[in-house]
Amino acid sequence: MKTQVIVLNGGSSSGKSGIVRCLQAVLPDPWLALGTDTMVDAMPAALRASDAGIAFGPDGGVSIGPEFRALEDAWTEGVAAMARAGARIIVDEVFLSGAAGRQRWSERLGGLGVLWVGVRCEGEVAAGREVARGDRVVGMAAAQAETVHRGVVYDLEVDTTRTESLVCARTIAEHVR
Amino acid sequence: MKTQVIVLNGGSSSGKSGIVRCLQAVLPDPWLALGTDTMVDAMPAALRASDAGIAFGPDGGVSIGPEFRALEDAWTEGVAAMARAGARIIVDEVFLSGAAGRQRWSERLGGLGVLWVGVRCEGEVAAGREVARGDRVVGMAAAQAETVHRGVVYDLEVDTTRTESLVCARTIAEHVR
Amino acid sequence: MKTQVIVLNGGSSSGKSGIVRCLQAVLPDPWLALGTDTMVDAMPAALRASDAGIAFGPDGGVSIGPEFRALEDAWTEGVAAMARAGARIIVDEVFLSGAAGRQRWSERLGGLGVLWVGVRCEGEVAAGREVARGDRVVGMAAAQAETVHRGVVYDLEVDTTRTESLVCARTIAEHVR
Amino acid sequence: MKTQVIVLNGGSSSGKSGIVRCLQAVLPDPWLALGTDTMVDAMPAALRASDAGIAFGPDGGVSIGPEFRALEDAWTEGVAAMARAGARIIVDEVFLSGAAGRQRWSERLGGLGVLWVGVRCEGEVAAGREVARGDRVVGMAAAQAETVHRGVVYDLEVDTTRTESLVCARTIAEHVR
């Protein structure tokens, strides 16, 4: 079965966005990149800082409210519809609740050829990259490094701790059918 | 019928994005904002500067190729699916081909409550705002000011030439059911 | 005396940045644009959210600490030195303390040809534009609209409430010698 | 002699910006970060794409014109003045002409305590990171990786090819007096 969707899951500052851009560059066909960041940017500013939406604690914790969850469900449904309509899609995700996050996407992506990829990065290294980026709440990288992978089964895992984004992207591209 | 999708159509630098953020602030429910810019950002960098994708001429002209068009069709399908799945959506669009652009969206949004809004701005004023923004190819504003509205029928039109974004947003919000 | 520095003072969301980009476009010589935002971006992230640096309250209040003030003094000195070394400079400023802010710059710019420009915008309109921008703490525009001009004497004032940035820039450009 | 200025020189995508943010985080005092990017952003848009200013070729080449050079000289003078006025400064630079670039800064920084740091990264790795960033002209990283260091003498060199930004920053911080 042709790969129609590539789902990358990894913690904050694990290097997903860099891999996504490299994948778009190395894959021969055009792929749309849509991720949690795209969705959060599309939400009202008020929801980005409220208990009903998504709130980032000073220590890097992230809490999700019911209105965020409702929009996210519709978003996921829509991304699946784009793939069914013929677009190749790279989903750049953070499964805050681990296996439940993959389950949520699996249900929506039924019938599509999906490549599940875990993007790992040692917590300490990711935390250092978070400082180097300078645009993220410090603490998220460490908090998410392990938890987002809990109980998640992948087709393939890459680790950016000591491997460049472009090299990880090439490894993933070899698994795309 | 409840309004489920608000489609804003207007030329570059006509003030659509400002109206969208104001709409998200004044509407009581949370609305997702998805537009041409979101889609273009999701595309591979290579497609953003190629004949098969979308190319911005030095004079402000925009040309669209077959690969861009194919992804756009799937994107439109997916946005409609998000609305059907319960998300309220504001679509921020530039109908480069005028009425044909509205037609393309109309077909996808069948059965949904849609509010069609024209965002006008006098070409000369839009061109000045393009200079003030400093991040757009100079010439797009003037080139698109009239053409994007050609033959397009709206439920409502606003004009940012002498009216603030927030005031335009309030006018639109009164038409949302 | 030749104009070597243009100092624009105005509250948050009064439209200074747009005027600056238009000035750079309409003035025949190349002018460097340096403002409060440039300086704040150059500071350590930690100082951007601390009592010793600059802190933005949830209601739009801004408080300045001693370490911020020390860096600001050196920054002002350096900008004056750039002008003395021959660069034409547009300074984009927010005199949080009104006349004292102008005084601080006057002392540093001694001997240089300076054009002092007040950029006004009615508080309610600036507050609406703050919502439309979506990237500023809501409340700053209203809080600063009047206070930044208290006791400040200008060579020229422009008002963006009902006048476009480009038109304001042309008015200012006519006063540049 | 106290370190008052840290000058980092390295090619595009060698990782300077990340090191700068880490340095600001690990150094106990507040340091201002000012670099080529800050200066280029301060220039008129027209100069950023002209023969008199700075032009980026499609192959990653960068050419500098007389008006750019004049503004750059004044900028350098001003940054030195900021340091003399008491601000600690991190300069993030690309010596396009190698040793001549260091010479230009040396003359301006006379009498100040300067730490000269070379930031190296193997061309192939930097080129891969350029793809991962997605916001730079592809080709600059490879073109500059070696040339910017030609004939330049440093107090210290770091290499980001296999060392994280934060680790490089800690090494540099140990040399700050």
Coordinates of C-alpha atoms in Angstrom, one line a residue, chain B residues 2-166:
Chain B
K2 CA -26.2 28.2 11.4
T3 CA -23.1 29.8 9.9
Q4 CA -20.4 27.2 9.9
V5 CA -17.9 28.7 7.5
I6 CA -17.0 32.4 6.9
V7 CA -15.1 32.9 3.6
L8 CA -13.3 36.2 3.3
N9 CA -12.0 37.0 -0.2
G10 CA -9.8 40.0 -0.9
G11 CA -6.6 41.1 -2.5
S12 CA -3.1 41.1 -1.0
S13 CA -2.8 43.8 1.7
S14 CA -6.5 44.4 1.8
G15 CA -6.6 43.7 5.5
K16 CA -8.0 40.2 5.7
S17 CA -5.7 38.8 8.3
G18 CA -6.4 41.7 10.7
I19 CA -10.1 41.2 10.2
V20 CA -9.7 37.5 10.9
R21 CA -7.9 38.0 14.2
C22 CA -10.6 40.6 15.2
L23 CA -13.4 38.1 14.3
Q24 CA -11.7 35.4 16.4
A25 CA -11.7 38.0 19.3
V26 CA -15.3 39.2 18.9
L27 CA -17.2 36.0 18.0
P28 CA -18.3 34.3 21.2
D29 CA -17.4 30.7 20.0
P30 CA -13.9 29.6 19.0
W31 CA -13.3 29.8 15.2
L32 CA -10.3 28.2 13.4
A33 CA -8.6 30.6 10.9
L34 CA -7.3 28.8 7.8
G35 CA -6.2 30.6 4.7
T36 CA -4.1 30.6 1.6
D37 CA -1.1 31.6 3.6
T38 CA -1.5 28.6 5.9
M39 CA -1.7 26.3 2.9
V40 CA 1.3 27.9 1.1
D41 CA 3.4 27.6 4.3
A42 CA 2.5 23.9 4.4
M43 CA 3.9 23.3 0.9
P44 CA 7.5 22.3 0.2
A45 CA 9.8 25.2 -0.2
A46 CA 10.6 24.0 -3.8
L47 CA 6.9 24.4 -4.8
R48 CA 6.8 27.9 -3.4
A49 CA 9.2 29.0 -6.2
S50 CA 8.5 26.8 -9.2
D51 CA 6.4 26.7 -12.3
A52 CA 4.7 23.6 -11.0
G53 CA 3.8 25.3 -7.8
I54 CA 3.3 29.0 -7.0
A55 CA 5.6 31.7 -8.3
F56 CA 5.6 35.4 -7.4
G57 CA 6.8 37.6 -10.2
P58 CA 8.9 40.7 -9.4
D59 CA 5.9 42.8 -10.5
G60 CA 3.5 41.3 -8.1
G61 CA 2.0 38.7 -10.5
V62 CA 1.3 35.3 -9.1
S63 CA 1.2 32.2 -11.2
I64 CA -0.2 28.8 -10.2
G65 CA 1.0 25.4 -11.5
P66 CA -0.6 22.0 -11.7
E67 CA 1.0 20.6 -8.5
F68 CA -0.1 23.6 -6.5
R69 CA -3.7 23.2 -7.9
A70 CA -3.8 19.5 -7.0
L71 CA -2.8 20.2 -3.4
E72 CA -5.2 23.1 -3.2
D73 CA -8.1 20.9 -4.2
A74 CA -7.3 18.4 -1.5
W75 CA -6.8 21.2 1.0
T76 CA -10.2 22.7 0.2
E77 CA -11.8 19.3 0.6
G78 CA -10.2 18.9 4.0
V79 CA -11.2 22.3 5.3
A80 CA -14.8 21.4 4.3
A81 CA -14.5 18.2 6.2
M82 CA -13.3 20.0 9.3
A83 CA -16.5 22.2 9.2
R84 CA -18.6 19.1 8.7
A85 CA -16.9 17.6 11.8
G86 CA -18.1 20.5 13.8
A87 CA -15.3 23.1 13.7
R88 CA -16.3 26.7 12.9
I89 CA -13.9 27.9 10.2
I90 CA -12.8 31.3 8.9
V91 CA -11.3 30.9 5.4
D92 CA -9.0 33.8 4.4
E93 CA -8.7 33.6 0.6
V94 CA -7.5 35.3 -2.5
F95 CA -9.6 34.3 -5.5
L96 CA -6.9 34.9 -8.1
S97 CA -9.4 33.9 -10.8
G98 CA -12.4 35.7 -9.3
A99 CA -15.7 33.9 -9.7
A100 CA -14.0 30.6 -10.5
G101 CA -12.4 30.7 -7.1
R102 CA -15.7 31.1 -5.3
Q103 CA -17.2 28.3 -7.5
R104 CA -14.4 26.0 -6.4
W105 CA -15.1 26.6 -2.7
S106 CA -18.9 26.5 -3.2
E107 CA -18.8 23.0 -4.6
R108 CA -16.7 21.8 -1.6
L109 CA -18.8 23.5 1.0
G110 CA -22.2 22.2 -0.2
G111 CA -24.7 21.7 2.6
L112 CA -22.8 23.9 5.0
G113 CA -23.9 27.3 6.2
V114 CA -21.5 29.7 4.5
L115 CA -21.2 33.5 4.9
W116 CA -19.5 34.9 1.8
V117 CA -17.6 38.2 2.5
G118 CA -15.8 40.5 0.1
V119 CA -13.0 42.5 1.7
R120 CA -12.3 45.5 -0.5
C121 CA -9.6 48.1 -0.3
E122 CA -8.8 50.8 -2.9
G123 CA -5.8 49.7 -4.8
E124 CA -3.7 52.8 -4.0
V125 CA -4.3 52.4 -0.3
A126 CA -3.6 48.7 -0.3
A127 CA -0.4 49.4 -2.2
G128 CA 0.7 51.8 0.5
R129 CA 0.0 49.2 3.2
E130 CA 2.1 46.8 1.2
V131 CA 5.0 49.1 1.6
A132 CA 4.3 49.6 5.3
R133 CA 4.3 45.8 5.9
G134 CA 7.6 45.4 4.2
D135 CA 7.3 41.6 3.8
R136 CA 5.4 41.3 0.5
V137 CA 6.4 41.6 -3.1
V138 CA 5.5 45.1 -4.1
G139 CA 2.9 45.2 -6.8
M140 CA 0.6 42.3 -5.6
A141 CA -1.8 44.7 -3.8
A142 CA -2.4 46.8 -6.8
A143 CA -2.6 43.9 -9.2
Q144 CA -5.2 42.0 -7.1
A145 CA -7.3 44.9 -5.7
E146 CA -10.0 44.6 -8.4
T147 CA -9.4 41.3 -10.1
V148 CA -10.1 39.0 -7.2
H149 CA -13.7 40.4 -6.9
R150 CA -14.6 40.0 -10.6
G151 CA -18.0 38.3 -10.9
V152 CA -18.0 37.2 -7.3
V153 CA -21.3 37.4 -5.4
Y154 CA -21.2 38.1 -1.7
D155 CA -23.6 38.1 1.3
L156 CA -21.7 41.0 2.6
E157 CA -18.9 43.4 1.7
V158 CA -16.6 45.4 3.9
D159 CA -14.1 48.0 2.8
T160 CA -11.0 48.6 4.8
T161 CA -10.0 51.8 2.9
R162 CA -11.4 54.0 5.6
T163 CA -12.8 51.5 8.1
E164 CA -10.7 49.8 10.9
S165 CA -10.4 46.0 10.9
L166 CA -12.2 45.7 14.2

